[in-house]
Amino acid sequence: SSGINAEYGGSLRTVFAKDGTITAANSSKISDGAAACVLMAAETASKLGVSPLARVVSMADSAGPPIKFPIAPVRAMELAMEYAGITVEDLARVEVNEAFAVVALACQQLLSIPSEIYNPNGGAVSLGHPIGASGARLVGTMAHTMKKGDLGLTGICNGGGGASAVIIEKL
């Protein structure tokens, strides 16, 4: 038994609207956390004798109406794949930071992302959402857990309807 009581989650009061669906059960908690990424040109890494973990293949930002925030990362992720000349089939890993479970579900469905490569270690609902560190946590997790040559895509809401995405290749 997992110890999860689905009935309890359904009994929690909603947050934004009396007849809404967002509760503490399907929302990320704001948690303490820290993450850091060091970005540098390949030439600089070579001069310093540093071995990079990954390289940025492409990145993109997009924005839409704030009410459509659950699907905000989708367009940024589509653009990042377009700029890289790849499709979902080329990816070994996809990580999406979700403040609410609906964001992860919408992104997975709209982009047809296979479950086995999608947030394999859990997303923000299960791991927490350290404000200001979530993007670095996503990229850092991918850089440390993918295999050499793998491509990984991350997507994250920026608030107010904006989103960012980045594709990295594990070196």
XYZ file of N, CA, C and O in Angstrom:
684
model
N 0.846 -1.188 0.000
C 0.000 0.000 0.000
C 0.882 1.239 0.000
O 1.887 1.318 0.688
N 0.483 2.240 -0.787
C 1.263 3.462 -0.906
C 1.009 4.429 0.238
O 1.735 5.397 0.401
N -0.049 4.218 1.008
C -0.380 5.127 2.088
C -1.124 6.364 1.622
O -1.362 7.278 2.394
N -1.462 6.412 0.341
C -2.188 7.562 -0.200
C -3.683 7.306 -0.081
O -4.181 6.253 -0.466
N -4.398 8.274 0.458
C -5.841 8.164 0.619
C -6.505 9.149 -0.343
O -6.613 10.338 -0.063
N -6.942 8.645 -1.518
C -7.527 9.496 -2.555
C -8.809 10.174 -2.069
O -9.110 11.295 -2.472
N -9.550 9.520 -1.219
C -10.792 10.119 -0.717
C -10.506 11.381 0.090
O -11.245 12.352 0.015
N -9.426 11.372 0.846
C -9.064 12.545 1.637
C -8.787 13.735 0.723
O -9.239 14.844 0.982
N -8.049 13.518 -0.361
C -7.754 14.595 -1.296
C -9.013 15.220 -1.851
O -9.100 16.437 -2.027
N -10.014 14.417 -2.122
C -11.277 14.911 -2.642
C -12.100 15.683 -1.633
O -13.031 16.407 -2.000
N -11.763 15.539 -0.363
C -12.537 16.228 0.678
C -11.971 17.597 1.041
O -12.593 18.335 1.797
N -10.809 17.950 0.509
C -10.185 19.232 0.827
C -10.926 20.382 0.146
O -11.433 20.240 -0.959
N -10.968 21.534 0.816
C -11.664 22.679 0.228
C -10.832 23.253 -0.907
O -9.606 23.182 -0.910
N -11.534 23.829 -1.865
C -10.865 24.417 -3.015
C -10.282 25.773 -2.644
O -10.703 26.402 -1.676
N -9.318 26.216 -3.432
C -8.560 27.414 -3.104
C -9.079 28.663 -3.804
O -9.284 29.687 -3.177
N -9.286 28.619 -5.096
C -9.571 29.828 -5.861
C -11.050 30.085 -6.108
O -11.449 31.224 -6.279
N -11.829 29.042 -6.176
C -13.259 29.204 -6.442
C -14.025 28.165 -5.637
O -13.547 27.050 -5.419
N -15.210 28.550 -5.179
C -16.003 27.658 -4.346
C -16.271 26.314 -5.027
O -16.233 25.265 -4.398
N -16.521 26.348 -6.330
C -16.790 25.115 -7.070
C -15.584 24.693 -7.911
O -15.708 23.938 -8.870
N -14.379 25.148 -7.545
C -13.166 24.858 -8.306
C -12.605 23.470 -8.042
O -13.196 22.652 -7.322
N -11.459 23.216 -8.625
C -10.822 21.902 -8.498
C -9.430 21.961 -7.879
O -8.854 20.926 -7.583
N -8.866 23.140 -7.691
C -7.519 23.277 -7.146
C -7.574 23.200 -5.617
O -8.243 23.997 -4.966
N -6.871 22.217 -5.058
C -6.801 22.028 -3.603
C -5.340 21.819 -3.207
O -4.457 21.725 -4.067
N -5.099 21.677 -1.927
C -3.741 21.383 -1.453
C -3.260 20.033 -1.953
O -2.053 19.789 -2.032
N -4.167 19.146 -2.337
C -3.782 17.815 -2.804
C -3.190 17.836 -4.206
O -2.422 16.944 -4.564
N -3.561 18.819 -5.027
C -3.038 18.837 -6.393
C -2.255 20.121 -6.694
O -2.138 20.523 -7.840
N -1.707 20.729 -5.651
C -0.891 21.936 -5.778
C 0.476 21.690 -5.162
O 0.603 20.930 -4.204
N 1.488 22.347 -5.725
C 2.815 22.211 -5.126
C 2.885 23.072 -3.875
O 2.219 24.094 -3.778
N 3.681 22.606 -2.946
C 3.927 23.428 -1.766
C 5.119 24.323 -2.070
O 6.004 23.945 -2.832
N 5.111 25.504 -1.533
C 6.299 26.347 -1.641
C 7.265 25.810 -0.601
O 6.934 25.677 0.570
N 8.437 25.440 -1.055
C 9.370 24.773 -0.158
C 10.717 25.469 -0.166
O 11.049 26.208 -1.090
N 11.463 25.209 0.875
C 12.827 25.697 0.921
C 13.644 24.857 -0.046
O 13.426 23.660 -0.189
N 14.567 25.474 -0.696
C 15.420 24.739 -1.617
C 16.368 25.684 -2.297
O 16.186 26.910 -2.284
N 17.370 25.121 -2.887
C 18.336 25.918 -3.618
C 18.891 25.074 -4.745
O 18.960 23.846 -4.650
N 19.239 25.716 -5.809
C 19.861 25.055 -6.943
C 20.692 26.093 -7.672
O 20.384 27.281 -7.619
N 21.716 25.644 -8.340
C 22.556 26.563 -9.092
C 23.050 25.876 -10.351
O 23.277 24.657 -10.363
N 23.197 26.641 -11.391
C 23.776 26.174 -12.649
C 24.842 27.172 -13.055
O 24.657 28.378 -12.902
N 25.929 26.673 -13.560
C 26.972 27.534 -14.081
C 26.953 27.391 -15.596
O 27.113 26.291 -16.121
N 26.725 28.493 -16.281
C 26.722 28.503 -17.737
C 27.968 29.211 -18.227
O 28.340 30.261 -17.702
N 28.615 28.628 -19.232
C 29.772 29.296 -19.829
C 29.963 28.793 -21.249
O 29.470 27.723 -21.606
N 30.671 29.562 -22.016
C 30.992 29.170 -23.381
C 31.928 27.966 -23.357
O 32.727 27.799 -22.423
N 31.850 27.139 -24.389
C 32.710 25.955 -24.482
C 34.183 26.341 -24.438
O 35.004 25.650 -23.821
N 34.516 27.463 -25.079
C 35.913 27.937 -25.092
C 36.392 28.264 -23.675
O 37.527 27.965 -23.311
N 35.527 28.887 -22.889
C 35.877 29.236 -21.507
C 36.065 27.974 -20.680
O 37.029 27.860 -19.907
N 35.174 27.009 -20.848
C 35.300 25.741 -20.111
C 36.621 25.060 -20.451
O 37.317 24.557 -19.561
N 36.974 25.082 -21.712
C 38.232 24.468 -22.147
C 39.434 25.175 -21.530
O 40.347 24.523 -21.011
N 39.423 26.506 -21.555
C 40.529 27.281 -20.963
C 40.680 27.004 -19.476
O 41.786 26.976 -18.939
N 39.539 26.808 -18.790
C 39.560 26.567 -17.342
C 39.772 25.098 -16.985
O 39.897 24.759 -15.814
N 39.753 24.230 -17.985
C 39.914 22.801 -17.725
C 38.682 22.183 -17.071
O 38.792 21.213 -16.330
N 37.527 22.764 -17.341
C 36.273 22.301 -16.750
C 35.551 21.386 -17.731
O 35.468 21.684 -18.929
N 35.024 20.287 -17.220
C 34.250 19.373 -18.064
C 32.772 19.643 -17.864
O 32.224 19.385 -16.784
N 32.094 20.149 -18.883
C 30.663 20.434 -18.736
C 29.831 19.157 -18.637
O 30.200 18.112 -19.175
N 28.717 19.255 -17.916
C 27.777 18.144 -17.807
C 26.859 18.070 -19.016
O 26.426 16.996 -19.419
N 26.521 19.242 -19.559
C 25.563 19.301 -20.652
C 25.780 20.576 -21.444
O 26.493 21.474 -21.008
N 25.139 20.621 -22.606
C 25.159 21.841 -23.398
C 23.733 22.254 -23.707
O 22.845 21.410 -23.839
N 23.513 23.556 -23.790
C 22.202 24.077 -24.157
C 22.068 23.947 -25.667
O 22.890 24.475 -26.419
N 21.037 23.231 -26.093
C 20.768 23.031 -27.516
C 19.885 24.155 -28.044
O 20.140 24.718 -29.101
N 18.837 24.469 -27.306
C 17.945 25.577 -27.680
C 17.157 26.006 -26.462
O 17.094 25.282 -25.460
N 16.542 27.173 -26.584
C 15.664 27.656 -25.519
C 14.639 28.591 -26.132
O 14.842 29.119 -27.230
N 13.535 28.761 -25.417
C 12.464 29.613 -25.925
C 11.617 30.136 -24.781
O 11.515 29.508 -23.725
N 11.011 31.283 -25.019
C 10.034 31.876 -24.111
C 8.752 32.108 -24.894
O 8.784 32.294 -26.118
N 7.648 32.095 -24.197
C 6.366 32.429 -24.820
C 5.456 33.001 -23.750
O 5.740 32.891 -22.559
N 4.363 33.591 -24.195
C 3.388 34.139 -23.247
C 2.002 34.089 -23.874
O 1.852 34.147 -25.092
N 1.024 33.972 -23.020
C -0.366 33.972 -23.441
C -1.204 34.609 -22.354
O -0.669 35.135 -21.372
N -2.511 34.535 -22.496
C -3.388 35.117 -21.466
C -3.151 34.445 -20.107
O -3.031 33.218 -20.032
N -3.068 35.220 -19.029
C -2.829 34.637 -17.704
C -3.822 33.528 -17.331
O -3.439 32.565 -16.667
N -5.060 33.622 -17.772
C -6.061 32.600 -17.432
C -5.698 31.242 -18.035
O -6.131 30.208 -17.557
N -4.849 31.249 -19.068
C -4.454 29.994 -19.714
C -3.086 29.507 -19.236
O -2.397 28.774 -19.932
N -2.700 29.898 -18.016
C -1.391 29.512 -17.485
C -1.135 28.008 -17.499
O 0.011 27.601 -17.658
N -2.161 27.143 -17.335
C -1.840 25.717 -17.318
C -1.199 25.206 -18.607
O -0.476 24.222 -18.576
N -1.442 25.891 -19.716
C -0.844 25.437 -20.976
C 0.289 26.350 -21.439
O 0.823 26.174 -22.536
N 0.675 27.298 -20.623
C 1.734 28.246 -21.005
C 3.038 27.551 -21.411
O 3.642 27.936 -22.414
N 3.508 26.522 -20.693
C 4.775 25.909 -21.101
C 4.717 25.211 -22.459
O 5.743 25.043 -23.105
N 3.529 24.823 -22.901
C 3.410 24.061 -24.149
C 4.022 24.821 -25.320
O 4.841 24.280 -26.076
N 3.648 26.082 -25.504
C 4.170 26.848 -26.647
C 5.670 27.046 -26.545
O 6.396 26.918 -27.545
N 6.171 27.349 -25.359
C 7.622 27.509 -25.199
C 8.346 26.202 -25.519
O 9.399 26.212 -26.175
N 7.778 25.078 -25.103
C 8.396 23.779 -25.364
C 8.346 23.445 -26.855
O 9.321 22.921 -27.414
N 7.227 23.764 -27.508
C 7.132 23.555 -28.962
C 8.189 24.385 -29.693
O 8.851 23.887 -30.619
N 8.333 25.649 -29.293
C 9.326 26.513 -29.932
C 10.743 26.003 -29.712
O 11.557 26.010 -30.642
N 11.057 25.559 -28.510
C 12.406 25.041 -28.232
C 12.698 23.825 -29.117
O 13.809 23.696 -29.654
N 11.706 22.944 -29.276
C 11.898 21.781 -30.163
C 12.042 22.222 -31.613
O 12.883 21.692 -32.348
N 11.235 23.198 -32.037
C 11.333 23.709 -33.409
C 12.725 24.298 -33.659
O 13.356 24.007 -34.679
N 13.218 25.132 -32.746
C 14.540 25.738 -32.902
C 15.649 24.682 -32.965
O 16.649 24.873 -33.654
N 15.464 23.575 -32.239
C 16.464 22.498 -32.218
C 16.293 21.530 -33.388
O 17.164 20.689 -33.627
N 15.166 21.624 -34.085
C 14.908 20.717 -35.198
C 14.605 19.297 -34.754
O 14.975 18.330 -35.426
N 13.947 19.162 -33.595
C 13.636 17.835 -33.062
C 12.147 17.731 -32.727
O 11.431 18.728 -32.744
N 11.727 16.516 -32.384
C 10.360 16.257 -31.936
C 10.416 15.533 -30.600
O 11.498 15.142 -30.135
N 9.271 15.309 -30.016
C 9.186 14.591 -28.736
C 9.869 13.225 -28.833
O 10.506 12.770 -27.879
N 9.781 12.584 -29.987
C 10.378 11.255 -30.171
C 11.899 11.264 -29.996
O 12.500 10.230 -29.728
N 12.534 12.424 -30.158
C 13.991 12.532 -30.015
C 14.443 12.721 -28.570
O 15.639 12.702 -28.293
N 13.494 12.908 -27.662
C 13.826 13.241 -26.277
C 13.945 12.005 -25.396
O 13.151 11.071 -25.498
N 14.931 12.027 -24.509
C 15.091 10.963 -23.515
C 14.406 11.329 -22.204
O 14.071 10.467 -21.398
N 14.179 12.633 -21.985
C 13.619 13.106 -20.716
C 12.866 14.400 -20.954
O 13.307 15.244 -21.727
N 11.733 14.556 -20.273
C 10.993 15.809 -20.260
C 10.632 16.105 -18.810
O 10.091 15.255 -18.113
N 10.980 17.305 -18.363
C 10.675 17.737 -17.002
C 9.857 19.018 -17.075
O 10.258 19.969 -17.751
N 8.722 19.037 -16.406
C 7.889 20.239 -16.345
C 7.659 20.586 -14.887
O 7.280 19.722 -14.087
N 7.910 21.826 -14.541
C 7.616 22.293 -13.195
C 6.162 22.749 -13.165
O 5.745 23.556 -13.981
N 5.411 22.198 -12.249
C 3.992 22.540 -12.170
C 3.647 23.045 -10.784
O 3.951 22.406 -9.794
N 3.054 24.224 -10.735
C 2.543 24.710 -9.459
C 1.258 23.963 -9.107
O 0.937 23.789 -7.942
N 0.559 23.528 -10.145
C -0.687 22.773 -9.987
C -0.618 21.557 -10.910
O -0.098 21.657 -12.028
N -1.142 20.431 -10.464
C -1.063 19.193 -11.236
C -1.609 19.347 -12.648
O -1.131 18.702 -13.583
N -2.594 20.213 -12.836
C -3.190 20.393 -14.160
C -2.146 20.854 -15.177
O -2.252 20.526 -16.359
N -1.123 21.586 -14.761
C -0.084 22.040 -15.690
C 0.661 20.835 -16.260
O 0.838 20.719 -17.474
N 1.083 19.930 -15.395
C 1.802 18.739 -15.850
C 0.921 17.876 -16.742
O 1.365 17.373 -17.778
N -0.322 17.697 -16.348
C -1.236 16.875 -17.147
C -1.508 17.492 -18.510
O -1.498 16.796 -19.528
N -1.730 18.807 -18.554
C -2.006 19.490 -19.820
C -0.797 19.414 -20.754
O -0.950 19.109 -21.945
N 0.385 19.683 -20.233
C 1.588 19.633 -21.068
C 1.805 18.228 -21.629
O 2.088 18.068 -22.816
N 1.677 17.243 -20.790
C 1.891 15.873 -21.246
C 0.893 15.502 -22.339
O 1.264 14.945 -23.369
N -0.362 15.835 -22.126
C -1.381 15.484 -23.102
C -1.219 16.262 -24.407
O -1.250 15.681 -25.492
N -1.052 17.573 -24.328
C -0.980 18.394 -25.541
C 0.271 18.134 -26.371
O 0.256 18.308 -27.588
N 1.360 17.708 -25.727
C 2.599 17.419 -26.452
C 2.801 15.922 -26.711
O 3.813 15.532 -27.286
N 1.854 15.092 -26.266
C 1.938 13.624 -26.451
C 3.261 13.071 -25.922
O 3.978 12.349 -26.609
N 3.578 13.401 -24.675
C 4.832 12.963 -24.055
C 4.607 11.615 -23.384
O 3.722 11.476 -22.544
N 5.414 10.608 -23.724
C 5.272 9.300 -23.079
C 5.544 9.374 -21.570
O 6.483 10.051 -21.135
N 4.730 8.689 -20.801
C 4.852 8.722 -19.336
C 6.225 8.293 -18.842
O 6.715 8.825 -17.843
N 6.866 7.350 -19.525
C 8.141 6.821 -19.028
C 9.280 7.838 -19.084
O 10.291 7.664 -18.398
N 9.139 8.910 -19.858
C 10.198 9.930 -19.892
C 9.768 11.228 -19.229
O 10.528 12.181 -19.184
N 8.566 11.270 -18.682
C 7.983 12.518 -18.185
C 8.075 12.623 -16.670
O 7.531 11.792 -15.951
N 8.766 13.654 -16.188
C 8.953 13.882 -14.745
C 9.185 12.553 -14.006
O 8.486 12.230 -13.053
N 10.187 11.774 -14.437
C 10.353 10.433 -13.864
C 10.664 10.404 -12.369
O 10.412 9.399 -11.712
N 11.187 11.501 -11.835
C 11.483 11.559 -10.397
C 10.451 12.365 -9.629
O 10.638 12.655 -8.458
N 9.356 12.733 -10.301
C 8.318 13.547 -9.683
C 8.463 14.998 -10.086
O 9.530 15.441 -10.512
N 7.384 15.724 -9.969
C 7.382 17.149 -10.281
C 7.269 17.963 -9.013
O 7.489 17.477 -7.896
N 6.893 19.213 -9.158
C 6.835 20.130 -8.019
C 5.760 19.757 -7.010
O 5.900 20.048 -5.824
N 4.679 19.104 -7.460
C 3.646 18.692 -6.502
C 4.235 17.695 -5.504
O 3.955 17.751 -4.318
N 5.108 16.800 -5.973
C 5.695 15.821 -5.063
C 7.014 16.275 -4.454
O 7.307 15.949 -3.307
N 7.819 17.036 -5.186
C 9.146 17.416 -4.705
C 9.195 18.781 -4.034
O 10.135 19.076 -3.312
N 8.225 19.638 -4.318
C 8.232 20.997 -3.803
C 8.590 21.983 -4.895
O 9.064 21.617 -5.968
N 8.346 23.244 -4.611
C 8.502 24.312 -5.598
C 9.285 25.445 -4.957
O 8.719 26.417 -4.477
N 10.629 25.309 -4.899
C 11.419 26.382 -4.303
C 11.449 27.598 -5.230
O 12.106 27.576 -6.266
N 10.689 28.626 -4.873
C 10.570 29.812 -5.704
C 11.965 30.383 -6.005
O 12.769 30.578 -5.109
N 12.231 30.628 -7.265
C 13.514 31.167 -7.689
C 14.569 30.108 -7.958
O 15.641 30.420 -8.472
N 14.288 28.846 -7.627
C 15.268 27.776 -7.844
C 14.713 26.649 -8.700
O 15.444 25.738 -9.070
N 13.438 26.708 -9.026
C 12.794 25.585 -9.717
C 13.394 25.311 -11.092
O 13.589 24.156 -11.466
N 13.689 26.341 -11.865
C 14.269 26.132 -13.190
C 15.637 25.477 -13.115
O 15.937 24.539 -13.857
N 16.469 25.952 -12.212
C 17.797 25.354 -12.034
C 17.678 23.926 -11.523
O 18.473 23.058 -11.901
N 16.677 23.652 -10.686
C 16.469 22.278 -10.214
C 16.105 21.356 -11.370
O 16.612 20.252 -11.487
N 15.255 21.832 -12.267
C 14.873 21.016 -13.422
C 16.080 20.683 -14.295
O 16.322 19.516 -14.631
N 16.832 21.701 -14.678
C 17.984 21.501 -15.556
C 19.065 20.678 -14.850
O 19.655 19.778 -15.438
N 19.297 20.977 -13.586
C 20.300 20.217 -12.832
C 19.945 18.755 -12.697
O 20.801 17.875 -12.844
N 18.673 18.465 -12.433
C 18.232 17.069 -12.338
C 18.483 16.350 -13.652
O 19.016 15.237 -13.678
N 18.107 16.989 -14.754
C 18.329 16.348 -16.055
C 19.812 16.156 -16.337
O 20.227 15.087 -16.792
N 20.612 17.171 -16.096
C 22.040 17.076 -16.392
C 22.713 15.956 -15.604
O 23.679 15.356 -16.082
N 22.219 15.677 -14.418
C 22.831 14.640 -13.582
C 22.235 13.250 -13.775
O 22.826 12.275 -13.303
N 21.096 13.136 -14.426
C 20.439 11.827 -14.498
C 20.307 11.264 -15.915
O 19.965 10.106 -16.064
N 20.607 12.061 -16.931
C 20.540 11.538 -18.296
C 21.854 10.846 -18.665
O 22.871 11.022 -18.009
N 21.812 10.077 -19.750
C 22.997 9.392 -20.267
C 23.635 10.240 -21.364
O 22.969 11.049 -22.007
N 24.916 10.024 -21.590
C 25.651 10.772 -22.602
C 24.909 10.707 -23.938
O 24.495 9.638 -24.384
N 24.726 11.881 -24.553
C 24.051 11.973 -25.836
C 22.551 12.172 -25.749
O 21.906 12.518 -26.734
N 21.969 11.962 -24.557
C 20.530 12.146 -24.387
C 20.151 13.615 -24.519
O 20.904 14.501 -24.096
N 18.965 13.841 -25.072
C 18.379 15.175 -25.116
C 17.252 15.253 -24.110
O 16.455 14.314 -23.985
N 17.185 16.365 -23.381
C 16.125 16.578 -22.403
C 15.500 17.946 -22.571
O 16.188 18.919 -22.918
N 14.209 18.026 -22.347
C 13.445 19.259 -22.492
C 12.814 19.623 -21.155
O 12.209 18.772 -20.504
N 12.968 20.857 -20.741
C 12.288 21.340 -19.543
C 11.335 22.462 -19.917
O 11.583 23.208 -20.866
N 10.260 22.575 -19.149
C 9.315 23.669 -19.326
C 8.869 24.169 -17.964
O 8.772 23.386 -17.011
N 8.619 25.466 -17.878
C 8.231 26.045 -16.599
C 7.377 27.292 -16.828
O 7.638 28.068 -17.746
N 6.349 27.447 -16.012
C 5.545 28.670 -16.026
C 6.342 29.775 -15.349
O 7.038 29.527 -14.366
N 6.222 30.991 -15.869
C 6.906 32.130 -15.272
C 5.963 33.034 -14.501
O 6.385 34.021 -13.936
N 4.691 32.741 -14.527
C 3.698 33.593 -13.883
C 3.113 34.573 -14.883
O 3.777 34.968 -15.840
N 1.850 34.912 -14.692
C 1.195 35.889 -15.555
C 0.966 35.417 -16.972
O 0.748 36.221 -17.865
N 1.069 34.122 -17.235
C 0.843 33.580 -18.572
C 2.115 33.314 -19.352
O 2.078 32.812 -20.474
N 3.276 33.629 -18.777
C 4.547 33.401 -19.454
C 5.120 32.036 -19.140
O 4.744 31.383 -18.160
N 6.024 31.587 -19.988
C 6.683 30.285 -19.778
C 8.036 30.273 -20.489
O 8.256 31.041 -21.426
N 8.893 29.388 -20.033
C 10.218 29.199 -20.644
C 10.468 27.721 -20.840
O 9.909 26.887 -20.117
N 11.321 27.413 -21.800
C 11.706 26.026 -22.050
C 13.170 26.008 -22.486
O 13.673 26.969 -23.074
N 13.839 24.912 -22.202
C 15.228 24.735 -22.631
C 15.441 23.262 -22.958
O 14.868 22.376 -22.316
N 16.234 23.015 -23.971
C 16.643 21.663 -24.331
C 18.133 21.574 -24.067
O 18.911 22.443 -24.496
N 18.539 20.521 -23.363
C 19.956 20.281 -23.123
C 20.345 18.913 -23.663
O 19.502 18.019 -23.804
N 21.624 18.776 -23.962
C 22.201 17.495 -24.349
C 23.217 17.107 -23.297
O 24.105 17.894 -22.961
N 23.092 15.895 -22.771
C 24.061 15.396 -21.795
C 25.370 15.108 -22.499
O 25.398 14.458 -23.538
N 26.455 15.643 -21.970
C 27.782 15.439 -22.572
C 28.536 14.328 -21.856
O 28.228 13.942 -20.763
